[in-house]
Coordinates of C-alpha atoms in Angstrom, one line a residue:
M1 CA 11.1 1.6 -17.2
T2 CA 7.8 0.1 -18.4
D3 CA 6.5 -3.1 -19.7
S4 CA 6.0 -2.7 -23.5
T5 CA 3.2 -5.3 -23.4
D6 CA 1.4 -3.8 -20.5
P7 CA 0.2 -0.2 -20.9
A8 CA 0.5 2.0 -17.8
V9 CA -2.5 4.0 -18.8
A10 CA -5.8 3.5 -20.6
P11 CA -5.8 3.7 -24.4
A12 CA -5.8 7.2 -25.8
D13 CA -9.4 6.9 -27.1
A14 CA -10.7 6.4 -23.6
E15 CA -9.3 9.5 -21.9
P16 CA -11.4 10.2 -18.7
G17 CA -12.2 13.6 -17.4
E18 CA -10.6 14.9 -14.3
R19 CA -12.1 13.2 -11.2
H20 CA -11.6 13.4 -7.5
A21 CA -12.6 11.1 -4.7
S22 CA -16.4 11.2 -4.1
W23 CA -18.1 11.4 -0.7
L24 CA -18.9 7.7 -1.0
E25 CA -15.3 6.8 -1.6
L26 CA -14.1 9.0 1.3
F27 CA -16.7 7.4 3.5
F28 CA -15.4 4.0 2.3
D29 CA -11.9 5.0 3.3
L30 CA -12.9 5.3 6.9
T31 CA -12.5 1.5 7.1
A32 CA -8.9 2.1 6.1
V33 CA -8.5 4.5 9.1
A34 CA -9.9 1.8 11.4
G35 CA -8.0 -1.1 9.9
V36 CA -4.6 0.7 9.9
A37 CA -5.1 1.7 13.5
Q38 CA -5.9 -1.8 14.6
L39 CA -3.0 -3.3 12.7
A40 CA -0.5 -0.8 14.0
H41 CA -1.5 -1.5 17.6
L42 CA -0.5 -5.1 17.0
L43 CA 3.2 -4.0 16.9
H44 CA 3.3 -2.0 20.2
G45 CA 6.1 -3.0 22.5
G46 CA 8.1 -4.5 19.8
P47 CA 6.8 -7.6 18.0
S48 CA 8.3 -11.1 18.0
W49 CA 9.0 -12.7 14.7
P50 CA 5.7 -14.6 14.6
D51 CA 3.8 -11.4 15.5
L52 CA 5.6 -9.5 12.8
G53 CA 4.8 -12.2 10.2
L54 CA 1.2 -12.2 11.2
Y55 CA 1.1 -8.4 10.9
V56 CA 2.5 -8.6 7.4
V57 CA -0.1 -11.2 6.3
M58 CA -3.1 -9.4 7.8
F59 CA -2.0 -6.0 6.5
V60 CA -1.6 -7.2 2.9
A61 CA -5.0 -9.0 3.2
F62 CA -6.7 -5.9 4.5
W63 CA -4.9 -3.7 1.9
T64 CA -5.9 -6.1 -0.9
G65 CA -9.6 -5.9 0.0
W66 CA -9.4 -2.1 0.2
M67 CA -7.6 -2.0 -3.1
L68 CA -10.1 -4.1 -5.0
F69 CA -13.0 -1.9 -4.1
T70 CA -11.0 1.2 -4.7
V71 CA -10.3 0.0 -8.2
Y72 CA -13.9 -0.9 -8.7
G73 CA -15.0 2.6 -7.8
N74 CA -12.2 4.0 -9.9
V75 CA -13.2 2.1 -13.1
S76 CA -17.0 2.3 -12.5
G77 CA -17.2 6.0 -11.7
D78 CA -20.7 7.2 -11.4
E79 CA -22.0 3.7 -12.3
A80 CA -20.5 2.1 -9.2
R81 CA -23.2 0.5 -7.1
V82 CA -23.5 2.1 -3.7
W83 CA -24.5 -1.1 -2.0
T84 CA -21.6 -3.0 -3.5
L85 CA -19.1 -0.5 -1.9
L86 CA -21.0 -0.5 1.4
A87 CA -20.9 -4.3 1.4
G88 CA -17.2 -4.2 0.9
M89 CA -16.9 -1.5 3.6
F90 CA -18.7 -3.8 6.1
G91 CA -16.5 -6.7 5.3
L92 CA -13.3 -4.6 5.8
A93 CA -14.8 -3.4 9.1
V94 CA -15.2 -7.0 10.2
M95 CA -11.7 -7.7 9.3
A96 CA -10.4 -4.7 11.3
A97 CA -12.5 -5.6 14.3
A98 CA -11.1 -9.2 14.2
V99 CA -7.5 -8.2 14.1
H100 CA -6.7 -8.6 17.9
G101 CA -8.7 -11.8 18.1
V102 CA -6.6 -13.3 15.3
R103 CA -3.5 -12.9 17.4
E104 CA -5.2 -14.4 20.4
G105 CA -6.6 -17.2 18.2
T106 CA -10.3 -16.5 18.8
Q107 CA -11.3 -14.5 15.7
A108 CA -9.0 -16.0 13.0
G109 CA -12.0 -17.8 11.3
A110 CA -14.0 -14.5 11.3
F111 CA -11.1 -12.7 9.7
A112 CA -10.6 -15.3 7.0
L113 CA -14.4 -15.6 6.3
A114 CA -14.7 -11.8 6.0
Y115 CA -11.7 -11.7 3.6
V116 CA -13.3 -14.4 1.4
L117 CA -16.6 -12.6 1.3
V118 CA -14.9 -9.3 0.5
R119 CA -13.0 -10.9 -2.4
S120 CA -16.3 -12.6 -3.6
V121 CA -18.3 -9.4 -3.5
A122 CA -15.6 -7.6 -5.5
G123 CA -15.5 -10.4 -8.1
K124 CA -19.2 -10.5 -8.5
A125 CA -19.2 -6.7 -9.1
W126 CA -17.1 -7.2 -12.2
G127 CA -19.3 -10.1 -13.3
R128 CA -22.4 -7.9 -13.2
R129 CA -20.6 -5.3 -15.3
R130 CA -19.3 -8.0 -17.7
E131 CA -15.9 -6.4 -17.5
Y132 CA -12.4 -7.3 -16.3
V133 CA -9.7 -4.8 -15.4
A134 CA -7.0 -5.4 -18.0
D135 CA -4.2 -3.8 -15.8
L136 CA -5.2 -5.7 -12.6
P137 CA -5.2 -9.5 -13.3
I138 CA -6.4 -10.6 -9.8
T139 CA -9.9 -9.2 -10.6
Q140 CA -10.2 -12.1 -13.1
M141 CA -7.7 -14.6 -11.7
G142 CA -8.7 -15.4 -8.1
F143 CA -6.3 -18.4 -7.5
G144 CA -5.1 -16.8 -4.3
L145 CA -8.5 -17.1 -2.7
T146 CA -8.4 -21.0 -2.6
P147 CA -5.8 -21.3 0.3
W148 CA -8.0 -18.9 2.3
I149 CA -11.0 -21.1 1.9
V150 CA -9.0 -24.2 2.7
S151 CA -7.7 -22.5 5.9
M152 CA -11.1 -22.7 7.4
W153 CA -10.3 -26.4 8.3
F154 CA -7.0 -25.6 9.9
D155 CA -5.8 -23.9 13.1
G156 CA -2.7 -22.1 14.3
A157 CA 0.4 -21.8 12.2
A158 CA -1.0 -23.9 9.4
R159 CA -3.9 -21.5 8.9
Y160 CA -1.6 -18.5 8.8
A161 CA 0.7 -20.3 6.4
L162 CA -2.2 -20.9 4.0
W163 CA -3.1 -17.2 4.3
A164 CA 0.4 -16.2 3.3
L165 CA 0.4 -18.7 0.4
G166 CA -2.8 -17.2 -1.0
L167 CA -1.4 -13.7 -0.8
A168 CA 1.9 -14.8 -2.4
V169 CA -0.1 -16.3 -5.3
D170 CA -1.9 -13.0 -5.8
L171 CA 1.3 -11.1 -5.8
A172 CA 2.9 -13.5 -8.2
V173 CA -0.1 -13.1 -10.6
M174 CA 0.1 -9.3 -10.4
F175 CA 3.9 -9.3 -11.2
S176 CA 3.8 -11.9 -13.9
V177 CA 0.5 -11.5 -15.8
S178 CA 0.5 -8.6 -18.2
S179 CA -2.7 -7.0 -19.6
K180 CA -1.9 -8.7 -23.0
R181 CA -1.7 -12.1 -21.4
L182 CA -4.9 -11.5 -19.4
T183 CA -6.8 -10.4 -22.4
A184 CA -5.7 -13.5 -24.3
R185 CA -6.8 -15.7 -21.4
V186 CA -10.2 -14.1 -21.3
D187 CA -10.7 -14.4 -25.0
E188 CA -9.7 -18.1 -24.9
E189 CA -12.2 -18.8 -22.1
Y190 CA -14.9 -17.2 -24.1
A191 CA -14.0 -19.2 -27.2
Q192 CA -14.0 -22.5 -25.2
T193 CA -17.3 -21.8 -23.6
A194 CA -18.9 -21.0 -27.0
A195 CA -17.4 -24.1 -28.5
R196 CA -18.8 -26.5 -25.9
G197 CA -22.2 -26.6 -27.7
R198 CA -23.8 -24.1 -25.4
G199 CA -23.9 -21.6 -28.2
A200 CA -22.2 -18.3 -28.6
G201 CA -25.4 -16.6 -27.5
R202 CA -25.0 -17.9 -23.9
A203 CA -21.3 -17.2 -23.7
V204 CA -20.5 -13.9 -22.2
R205 CA -17.7 -11.9 -23.7
L206 CA -16.1 -9.7 -21.1
R207 CA -15.0 -6.2 -22.0
A208 CA -11.6 -4.9 -21.0
A209 CA -11.8 -1.9 -18.6
Y210 CA -8.9 0.3 -17.6
T211 CA -8.1 2.4 -14.5
D212 CA -8.2 6.1 -14.4
P213 CA -4.5 6.8 -13.4
A214 CA -5.0 10.3 -12.0
H215 CA -8.0 9.3 -9.8
L216 CA -6.4 6.1 -8.7
G217 CA -3.2 7.9 -7.8
E218 CA -5.3 10.3 -5.6
R219 CA -7.0 7.4 -3.8
L220 CA -3.6 5.6 -3.2
G221 CA -2.1 8.8 -2.0
L222 CA -5.0 9.3 0.5
F223 CA -4.3 5.8 1.9
V224 CA -0.7 6.7 2.5
L225 CA -1.9 10.0 4.1
I226 CA -4.2 7.9 6.4
V227 CA -1.2 5.8 7.4
L228 CA 0.9 8.9 8.1
G229 CA -2.0 10.2 10.1
E230 CA -1.8 7.1 12.3
G231 CA 1.8 7.9 13.0
I232 CA 0.9 11.4 14.2
A233 CA -1.9 9.9 16.3
Q234 CA 0.4 7.4 17.9
V235 CA 3.0 10.1 18.8
V236 CA 0.3 12.5 20.1
S237 CA -1.3 9.7 22.2
A238 CA 2.0 8.7 23.7
A239 CA 3.0 12.2 24.5
S240 CA -0.3 12.9 26.3
D241 CA 0.4 10.2 28.9
I242 CA 3.9 11.1 30.1
P243 CA 5.6 14.0 31.8
W244 CA 7.0 16.6 29.3
D245 CA 10.8 17.0 29.5
R246 CA 13.8 17.5 27.3
A247 CA 13.8 13.8 26.2
L248 CA 10.2 14.0 25.1
Y249 CA 10.8 17.2 23.2
G250 CA 13.7 15.5 21.3
A251 CA 11.8 12.3 20.5
G252 CA 8.5 14.0 19.7
A253 CA 10.0 16.7 17.4
G254 CA 12.2 14.1 15.6
S255 CA 9.1 11.9 15.1
F256 CA 7.2 14.7 13.6
V257 CA 10.1 15.7 11.3
L258 CA 10.5 12.1 10.2
L259 CA 6.8 11.8 9.3
I260 CA 7.1 15.1 7.3
L261 CA 10.0 13.7 5.3
L262 CA 8.0 10.5 4.5
W263 CA 5.1 12.7 3.4
E264 CA 7.5 14.7 1.2
L265 CA 9.0 11.7 -0.5
S266 CA 5.7 9.8 -1.0
L267 CA 3.2 12.6 -1.8
R268 CA 5.2 15.6 -3.1
H269 CA 8.0 13.8 -4.9
G270 CA 6.2 10.5 -5.6
S271 CA 3.2 9.1 -7.4
G272 CA 0.3 7.2 -5.9
G273 CA 2.0 7.3 -2.5
V274 CA 5.1 5.5 -3.8
P275 CA 8.2 7.6 -3.0
L276 CA 10.2 9.1 -5.9
L277 CA 8.0 7.3 -8.6
R278 CA 7.2 9.4 -11.6
E279 CA 3.6 9.4 -12.9
N280 CA 2.6 6.8 -15.5
T281 CA 5.8 4.9 -15.5
L282 CA 4.6 1.6 -14.2
P283 CA 1.5 -0.5 -15.0
T284 CA -1.1 -0.5 -12.3
R285 CA -0.4 -4.2 -11.5
L286 CA 3.2 -3.3 -10.6
S287 CA 2.7 0.0 -8.9
L288 CA 0.0 -1.4 -6.5
P289 CA 2.3 -3.9 -4.8
L290 CA 4.9 -1.2 -4.2
H291 CA 2.2 0.9 -2.6
S292 CA 1.3 -1.9 -0.2
F293 CA 5.0 -2.2 0.8
V294 CA 5.1 1.5 1.5
A295 CA 1.9 1.7 3.4
G296 CA 2.8 -1.4 5.5
S297 CA 6.2 -0.1 6.4
V298 CA 4.9 3.4 7.4
A299 CA 2.2 1.8 9.6
A300 CA 4.9 -0.3 11.3
M301 CA 7.0 2.9 11.9
A302 CA 3.9 4.6 13.3
A303 CA 3.7 2.0 16.1
A304 CA 7.4 2.1 16.8
L305 CA 7.4 5.9 17.0
G306 CA 4.6 5.7 19.5
D307 CA 6.7 3.4 21.6
C308 CA 9.7 5.7 21.3
V309 CA 7.8 8.7 22.5
A310 CA 6.2 6.8 25.3
H311 CA 9.6 5.7 26.7
A312 CA 11.6 8.8 25.8
D313 CA 13.7 8.6 29.0
E314 CA 14.8 5.0 28.5
A315 CA 17.0 3.1 26.0
V316 CA 15.0 1.9 23.1
P317 CA 14.1 -1.8 23.3
E318 CA 15.8 -3.9 20.7
R319 CA 12.6 -5.0 19.0
V320 CA 11.3 -1.5 18.8
R321 CA 14.6 -0.2 17.4
W322 CA 14.6 -2.9 14.7
L323 CA 11.0 -2.4 13.8
L324 CA 11.5 1.3 13.3
C325 CA 14.8 0.8 11.3
A326 CA 13.4 -2.1 9.2
G327 CA 10.3 0.0 8.4
L328 CA 12.4 2.9 7.1
A329 CA 14.7 0.5 5.3
V330 CA 11.8 -1.0 3.3
F331 CA 10.5 2.5 2.6
L332 CA 13.8 3.6 1.2
L333 CA 14.4 0.4 -0.8
V334 CA 11.0 0.9 -2.5
A335 CA 12.1 4.5 -3.3
G336 CA 15.2 3.1 -4.9
V337 CA 13.2 0.7 -7.0
A338 CA 10.9 3.5 -8.0
L339 CA 13.9 5.6 -9.1
V340 CA 15.0 2.7 -11.4
C341 CA 11.4 2.2 -12.7
S342 CA 11.2 6.0 -13.4
G343 CA 14.2 5.8 -15.8
R344 CA 16.6 7.6 -13.5
G345 CA 19.2 4.7 -13.7
A346 CA 20.6 2.2 -11.2
G347 CA 23.5 4.5 -10.4
R348 CA 21.3 7.3 -9.2
A349 CA 19.1 4.9 -7.3
L350 CA 22.2 3.6 -5.5
L351 CA 23.4 7.1 -4.7
W352 CA 20.0 8.2 -3.4
A353 CA 18.9 5.1 -1.5
G354 CA 22.2 3.3 -0.7
P355 CA 23.7 5.6 1.9
P356 CA 20.5 6.1 3.9
V357 CA 19.7 2.3 3.9
A358 CA 23.3 1.6 5.1
L359 CA 22.8 4.2 7.9
V360 CA 19.5 2.7 9.0
V361 CA 20.8 -0.9 9.0
A362 CA 23.9 0.3 11.0
V363 CA 21.8 2.1 13.5
G364 CA 19.5 -1.0 13.9
G365 CA 22.4 -3.3 14.5
L366 CA 24.9 -1.2 16.5
A367 CA 22.9 1.5 18.5
R368 CA 22.0 -0.9 21.2
E369 CA 21.7 1.5 24.1
V370 CA 20.5 4.5 22.2
R371 CA 17.7 6.6 23.5
P372 CA 14.6 7.5 21.5
G373 CA 15.6 11.1 20.7
P374 CA 19.0 10.4 19.1
L375 CA 17.6 7.3 17.4
V376 CA 14.8 9.2 15.7
W377 CA 17.1 12.0 14.6
L378 CA 19.5 9.6 13.0
L379 CA 16.6 8.2 11.0
V380 CA 15.6 11.8 10.1
L381 CA 19.1 12.2 8.7
A382 CA 18.6 9.0 6.6
A383 CA 15.2 10.1 5.2
W384 CA 16.5 13.7 4.6
W385 CA 19.2 12.5 2.2
P386 CA 17.0 11.6 -0.8
V387 CA 14.9 14.7 -0.2
L388 CA 18.1 16.8 -0.4
L389 CA 19.2 15.1 -3.6
R390 CA 15.8 15.5 -5.1
L391 CA 15.7 19.2 -4.4
R392 CA 19.3 19.7 -5.5
F393 CA 19.5 17.6 -8.7
D394 CA 16.0 16.8 -9.8
R395 CA 14.4 20.2 -10.0
P396 CA 12.4 21.1 -13.2
A397 CA 14.3 23.4 -15.6
A398 CA 13.6 27.1 -15.1
P399 CA 11.7 28.7 -18.0
A400 CA 13.9 30.7 -20.3
S401 CA 13.8 34.5 -20.0
P402 CA 12.2 36.5 -22.8
D403 CA 15.6 38.1 -23.7
H404 CA 17.1 34.6 -24.0
M405 CA 14.3 33.4 -26.2
S406 CA 14.5 36.4 -28.5
S407 CA 18.2 35.9 -29.0

């Protein structure tokens, strides 16, 4: 399922060569390692509703900053300015360092200022290139940045509400503005500027640029891999601090298997880190939000898995249980959406995602005294279901034998 007015890939006459992440891009991704770790630690012990809301806002903000510079490197290729990427890296590092201070109320201003600067540097990078990314409208339409600037004059809940508003505006723009509409808007702005009497010589006509889908998919997959790595780190760290017994073996092994299944669905049977999504079936502006939902849900599960292993001999606290179940439910729901977008039909999506989501919700609501081992293995069962169906019913057709072809 694709938008006929919004190509999922660059035009055929601009086919890029095969590219892989450069050393600079991999160095830049170290900020993602730091940021995901800091954000996941916010959820330890089971978050309250305000803590969970703040986590969602900060994760999406951090992911947005990372994504904008990732797309800049993707489109610019060898022409990307090293200092531009390093400036973005520094801004993201400041955001990561301020995470814990945001919850305590001491570094909220620093987090917001760093985000505004990250967005501004990313915007100026496209201005210098005299380009706009046709399949990513927020590179040209920065309406969502205004609430972040206004938030500098507010404190507490009002400030966080403005952050959420800004991110909601950006998401709305990404879902609603196609490349065709964005191109028309850019051309209209150029015509208006030229007609104001300033002369067409002073008006700057921006060129449309397109992402390299294969390279961008690799970068998005690496981000999901980083988040899965945080899950492994949380489990290993928790296991290293407690006595090893049968309860730990059950919870630890189950956590490892669950992370393997998430990797299987996202990176082996998905595209760009989005589980069960076929390549080149969605425009960039639509696949990127799905990626953020996947990455945020897996990071939340990473924190919950660490708590489960750390208290393997006790009943799982209600907030930890719900965090783990809700994270997996979001992941599976995105997989269901990806199935529909990949043209596999609503019926198949319901069959593949419906039963595991129902199981996860039931476990979250009813398993009130469950211990970590049984809880994690129930979730393994839920995540295994779409993997099983994928292997059973969605295998590529086997090549015909020579005898069959000759007949």
